[in-house]
Amino acid sequence: MDESTDEDKPVLVRLGELAVSIVVLTGVTVVVGYGGWALLTLSARLGGPDPRTEDGDLLRERLFVWPDRNREFMRNDGRGELPLRP
């Protein structure tokens, strides 16, 4: 049994393996990153359920303004109605 360890490899070979690993992982990260973005964009464009709140408003529009409502509550030192739910 001939087991080679990292100590047996020349420095140039180990640097070459490191460079290949970095290039491959960078490529995979870019492809998966853009692929995930494309998948989410495609699924949003194709549709699916567009949930509504109990009031009949679109949930995505209510969630979009919710951070502003929370900021306004904090600016008023906690006076007013606390927007616990979007």
Coordinates of N, CA and C in Angstrom, one line a residue:
M1 N 0.8 -1.2 0.0 CA 0.0 0.0 0.0 C 0.9 1.2 0.0
D2 N 0.7 2.0 -1.0 CA 1.5 3.2 -1.2 C 0.5 4.4 -0.9
E3 N 0.6 4.9 0.3 CA -0.2 6.1 0.7 C 0.6 7.4 0.5
S4 N 0.1 8.3 -0.3 CA 0.8 9.5 -0.5 C 0.1 10.6 0.4
T5 N 0.9 11.4 1.0 CA 0.3 12.5 1.8 C 0.7 13.8 1.2
D6 N 0.1 14.8 1.7 CA 0.4 16.2 1.2 C 1.9 16.5 1.3
E7 N 2.6 15.9 2.3 CA 4.0 16.2 2.5 C 4.8 15.6 1.4
D8 N 4.3 14.6 0.7 CA 5.1 14.0 -0.3 C 5.0 14.7 -1.6
K9 N 4.0 15.6 -1.8 CA 3.8 16.3 -3.1 C 4.7 17.5 -3.1
P10 N 5.3 17.8 -4.3 CA 6.0 19.1 -4.4 C 5.2 20.3 -4.2
V11 N 5.8 21.4 -3.8 CA 5.1 22.6 -3.6 C 4.3 23.1 -4.8
L12 N 4.9 23.0 -6.0 CA 4.2 23.5 -7.2 C 3.0 22.7 -7.5
V13 N 3.0 21.4 -7.2 CA 1.8 20.6 -7.4 C 0.7 21.0 -6.5
R14 N 1.1 21.2 -5.2 CA 0.1 21.6 -4.2 C -0.5 23.0 -4.5
L15 N 0.3 23.9 -5.0 CA -0.2 25.2 -5.4 C -1.1 25.1 -6.6
G16 N -0.7 24.2 -7.6 CA -1.6 24.0 -8.7 C -3.0 23.4 -8.3
E17 N -3.0 22.5 -7.4 CA -4.2 21.9 -6.9 C -5.1 23.0 -6.2
L18 N -4.4 23.9 -5.4 CA -5.1 24.9 -4.7 C -5.7 25.9 -5.7
A19 N -5.0 26.3 -6.8 CA -5.5 27.2 -7.8 C -6.7 26.6 -8.5
V20 N -6.6 25.3 -8.9 CA -7.7 24.6 -9.5 C -9.0 24.6 -8.6
S21 N -8.7 24.3 -7.3 CA -9.9 24.3 -6.4 C -10.5 25.7 -6.3
I22 N -9.7 26.7 -6.2 CA -10.3 28.1 -6.1 C -11.1 28.4 -7.4
V23 N -10.5 28.1 -8.6 CA -11.2 28.4 -9.8 C -12.5 27.7 -9.9
V24 N -12.5 26.4 -9.6 CA -13.7 25.6 -9.7 C -14.8 26.0 -8.7
L25 N -14.4 26.3 -7.5 CA -15.4 26.7 -6.5 C -15.9 28.1 -6.8
T26 N -15.1 29.0 -7.3 CA -15.6 30.3 -7.8 C -16.6 30.1 -8.9
G27 N -16.3 29.3 -9.8 CA -17.2 29.1 -11.0 C -18.5 28.5 -10.5
V28 N -18.5 27.5 -9.6 CA -19.7 26.9 -9.1 C -20.5 27.9 -8.3
T29 N -19.8 28.7 -7.5 CA -20.5 29.7 -6.7 C -21.3 30.7 -7.6
V30 N -20.6 31.1 -8.7 CA -21.2 32.1 -9.6 C -22.4 31.5 -10.3
V31 N -22.3 30.2 -10.8 CA -23.4 29.6 -11.5 C -24.5 29.3 -10.6
V32 N -24.3 28.9 -9.4 CA -25.4 28.6 -8.4 C -26.0 29.9 -8.0
G33 N -25.2 30.9 -7.8 CA -25.8 32.2 -7.4 C -26.7 32.8 -8.5
Y34 N -26.2 32.8 -9.7 CA -27.1 33.4 -10.8 C -28.2 32.4 -11.1
G35 N -28.0 31.1 -11.0 CA -29.0 30.1 -11.2 C -30.2 30.3 -10.2
G36 N -29.8 30.5 -8.9 CA -30.8 30.7 -7.9 C -31.6 32.0 -8.2
W37 N -31.0 33.0 -8.6 CA -31.7 34.3 -8.9 C -32.6 34.1 -10.1
A38 N -32.1 33.4 -11.1 CA -32.9 33.1 -12.3 C -34.1 32.2 -11.9
L39 N -33.9 31.2 -11.1 CA -35.0 30.4 -10.7 C -36.1 31.1 -9.9
L40 N -35.7 32.0 -9.0 CA -36.6 32.8 -8.2 C -37.4 33.8 -9.1
T41 N -36.7 34.4 -10.1 CA -37.3 35.3 -11.0 C -38.3 34.6 -11.9
L42 N -37.9 33.4 -12.4 CA -38.8 32.7 -13.2 C -40.1 32.2 -12.5
S43 N -39.9 31.7 -11.3 CA -41.1 31.3 -10.5 C -42.0 32.4 -10.2
A44 N -41.4 33.6 -9.9 CA -42.3 34.8 -9.7 C -43.0 35.3 -10.9
R45 N -42.3 35.2 -12.1 CA -43.0 35.6 -13.3 C -44.1 34.6 -13.7
L46 N -43.9 33.3 -13.5 CA -44.8 32.4 -14.0 C -46.1 32.4 -13.2
G47 N -46.0 32.9 -12.0 CA -47.2 33.0 -11.2 C -47.2 32.1 -10.0
G48 N -48.4 31.6 -9.8 CA -48.6 30.9 -8.5 C -49.6 31.7 -7.7
P49 N -49.8 31.3 -6.5 CA -50.7 32.0 -5.7 C -50.2 33.4 -5.3
D50 N -51.0 34.4 -5.3 CA -50.7 35.7 -4.9 C -51.5 36.0 -3.7
P51 N -51.0 35.6 -2.5 CA -51.8 35.7 -1.3 C -52.3 37.1 -0.9
R52 N -53.5 37.1 -0.4 CA -54.1 38.4 0.1 C -54.3 38.3 1.6
T53 N -54.4 39.5 2.2 CA -54.6 39.6 3.6 C -56.1 39.4 3.9
E54 N -56.4 39.4 5.2 CA -57.9 39.3 5.5 C -58.7 40.5 5.0
D55 N -58.0 41.6 4.9 CA -58.7 42.8 4.4 C -58.8 42.8 2.9
G56 N -58.2 41.9 2.2 CA -58.3 41.9 0.7 C -57.1 42.5 0.0
D57 N -56.1 43.1 0.8 CA -54.9 43.7 0.2 C -54.0 42.6 -0.2
L58 N -53.1 42.9 -1.2 CA -52.1 41.9 -1.6 C -51.0 41.9 -0.5
L59 N -50.7 40.7 -0.1 CA -49.7 40.5 1.0 C -48.3 41.1 0.7
R60 N -47.9 41.0 -0.6 CA -46.6 41.5 -0.9 C -46.5 43.0 -0.8
E61 N -47.6 43.7 -1.1 CA -47.6 45.1 -0.9 C -47.7 45.5 0.5
R62 N -48.4 44.8 1.3 CA -48.4 45.0 2.8 C -47.1 44.8 3.4
L63 N -46.4 43.7 3.0 CA -45.0 43.5 3.5 C -44.0 44.5 3.1
F64 N -44.2 45.1 1.9 CA -43.3 46.1 1.4 C -43.3 47.4 2.3
V65 N -44.5 47.8 2.8 CA -44.6 49.0 3.6 C -44.4 48.7 5.1
W66 N -44.4 47.5 5.5 CA -44.3 47.2 6.9 C -43.1 47.7 7.6
P67 N -41.9 47.7 7.1 CA -40.7 48.3 7.8 C -40.9 49.8 8.0
D68 N -41.5 50.5 7.1 CA -41.8 51.9 7.3 C -42.7 52.1 8.4
R69 N -43.7 51.3 8.5 CA -44.7 51.4 9.6 C -44.0 51.2 11.0
N70 N -43.1 50.2 11.0 CA -42.3 50.0 12.3 C -41.4 51.1 12.6
R71 N -40.7 51.7 11.6 CA -39.9 52.8 11.8 C -40.6 54.0 12.3
E72 N -41.8 54.3 11.8 CA -42.7 55.4 12.2 C -43.1 55.2 13.7
F73 N -43.4 54.0 14.1 CA -43.7 53.7 15.5 C -42.5 54.0 16.4
M74 N -41.3 53.6 16.0 CA -40.1 53.9 16.8 C -39.8 55.4 16.8
R75 N -40.0 56.1 15.8 CA -39.8 57.5 15.8 C -40.7 58.3 16.7
N76 N -41.9 57.7 17.0 CA -42.9 58.3 17.9 C -42.7 57.8 19.3
D77 N -41.5 57.3 19.6 CA -41.2 56.8 21.0 C -42.2 55.7 21.5
G78 N -42.7 54.9 20.6 CA -43.6 53.8 21.0 C -45.0 54.3 21.2
R79 N -45.3 55.5 20.8 CA -46.7 55.9 20.9 C -47.5 55.6 19.6
G80 N -48.7 55.1 19.8 CA -49.5 54.7 18.7 C -49.7 53.2 18.6
E81 N -50.2 52.8 17.5 CA -50.5 51.3 17.4 C -49.2 50.6 16.9
L82 N -48.9 49.6 17.6 CA -47.7 48.7 17.3 C -48.1 47.8 16.1
P83 N -47.4 48.0 15.0 CA -47.7 47.1 13.9 C -47.1 45.7 14.0
L84 N -47.7 44.9 14.8 CA -47.2 43.5 15.0 C -47.3 42.6 13.8
R85 N -48.4 42.8 13.0 CA -48.6 42.0 11.8 C -48.6 42.9 10.6
P86 N -48.1 42.4 9.5 CA -48.2 43.1 8.3 C -49.6 43.2 7.8

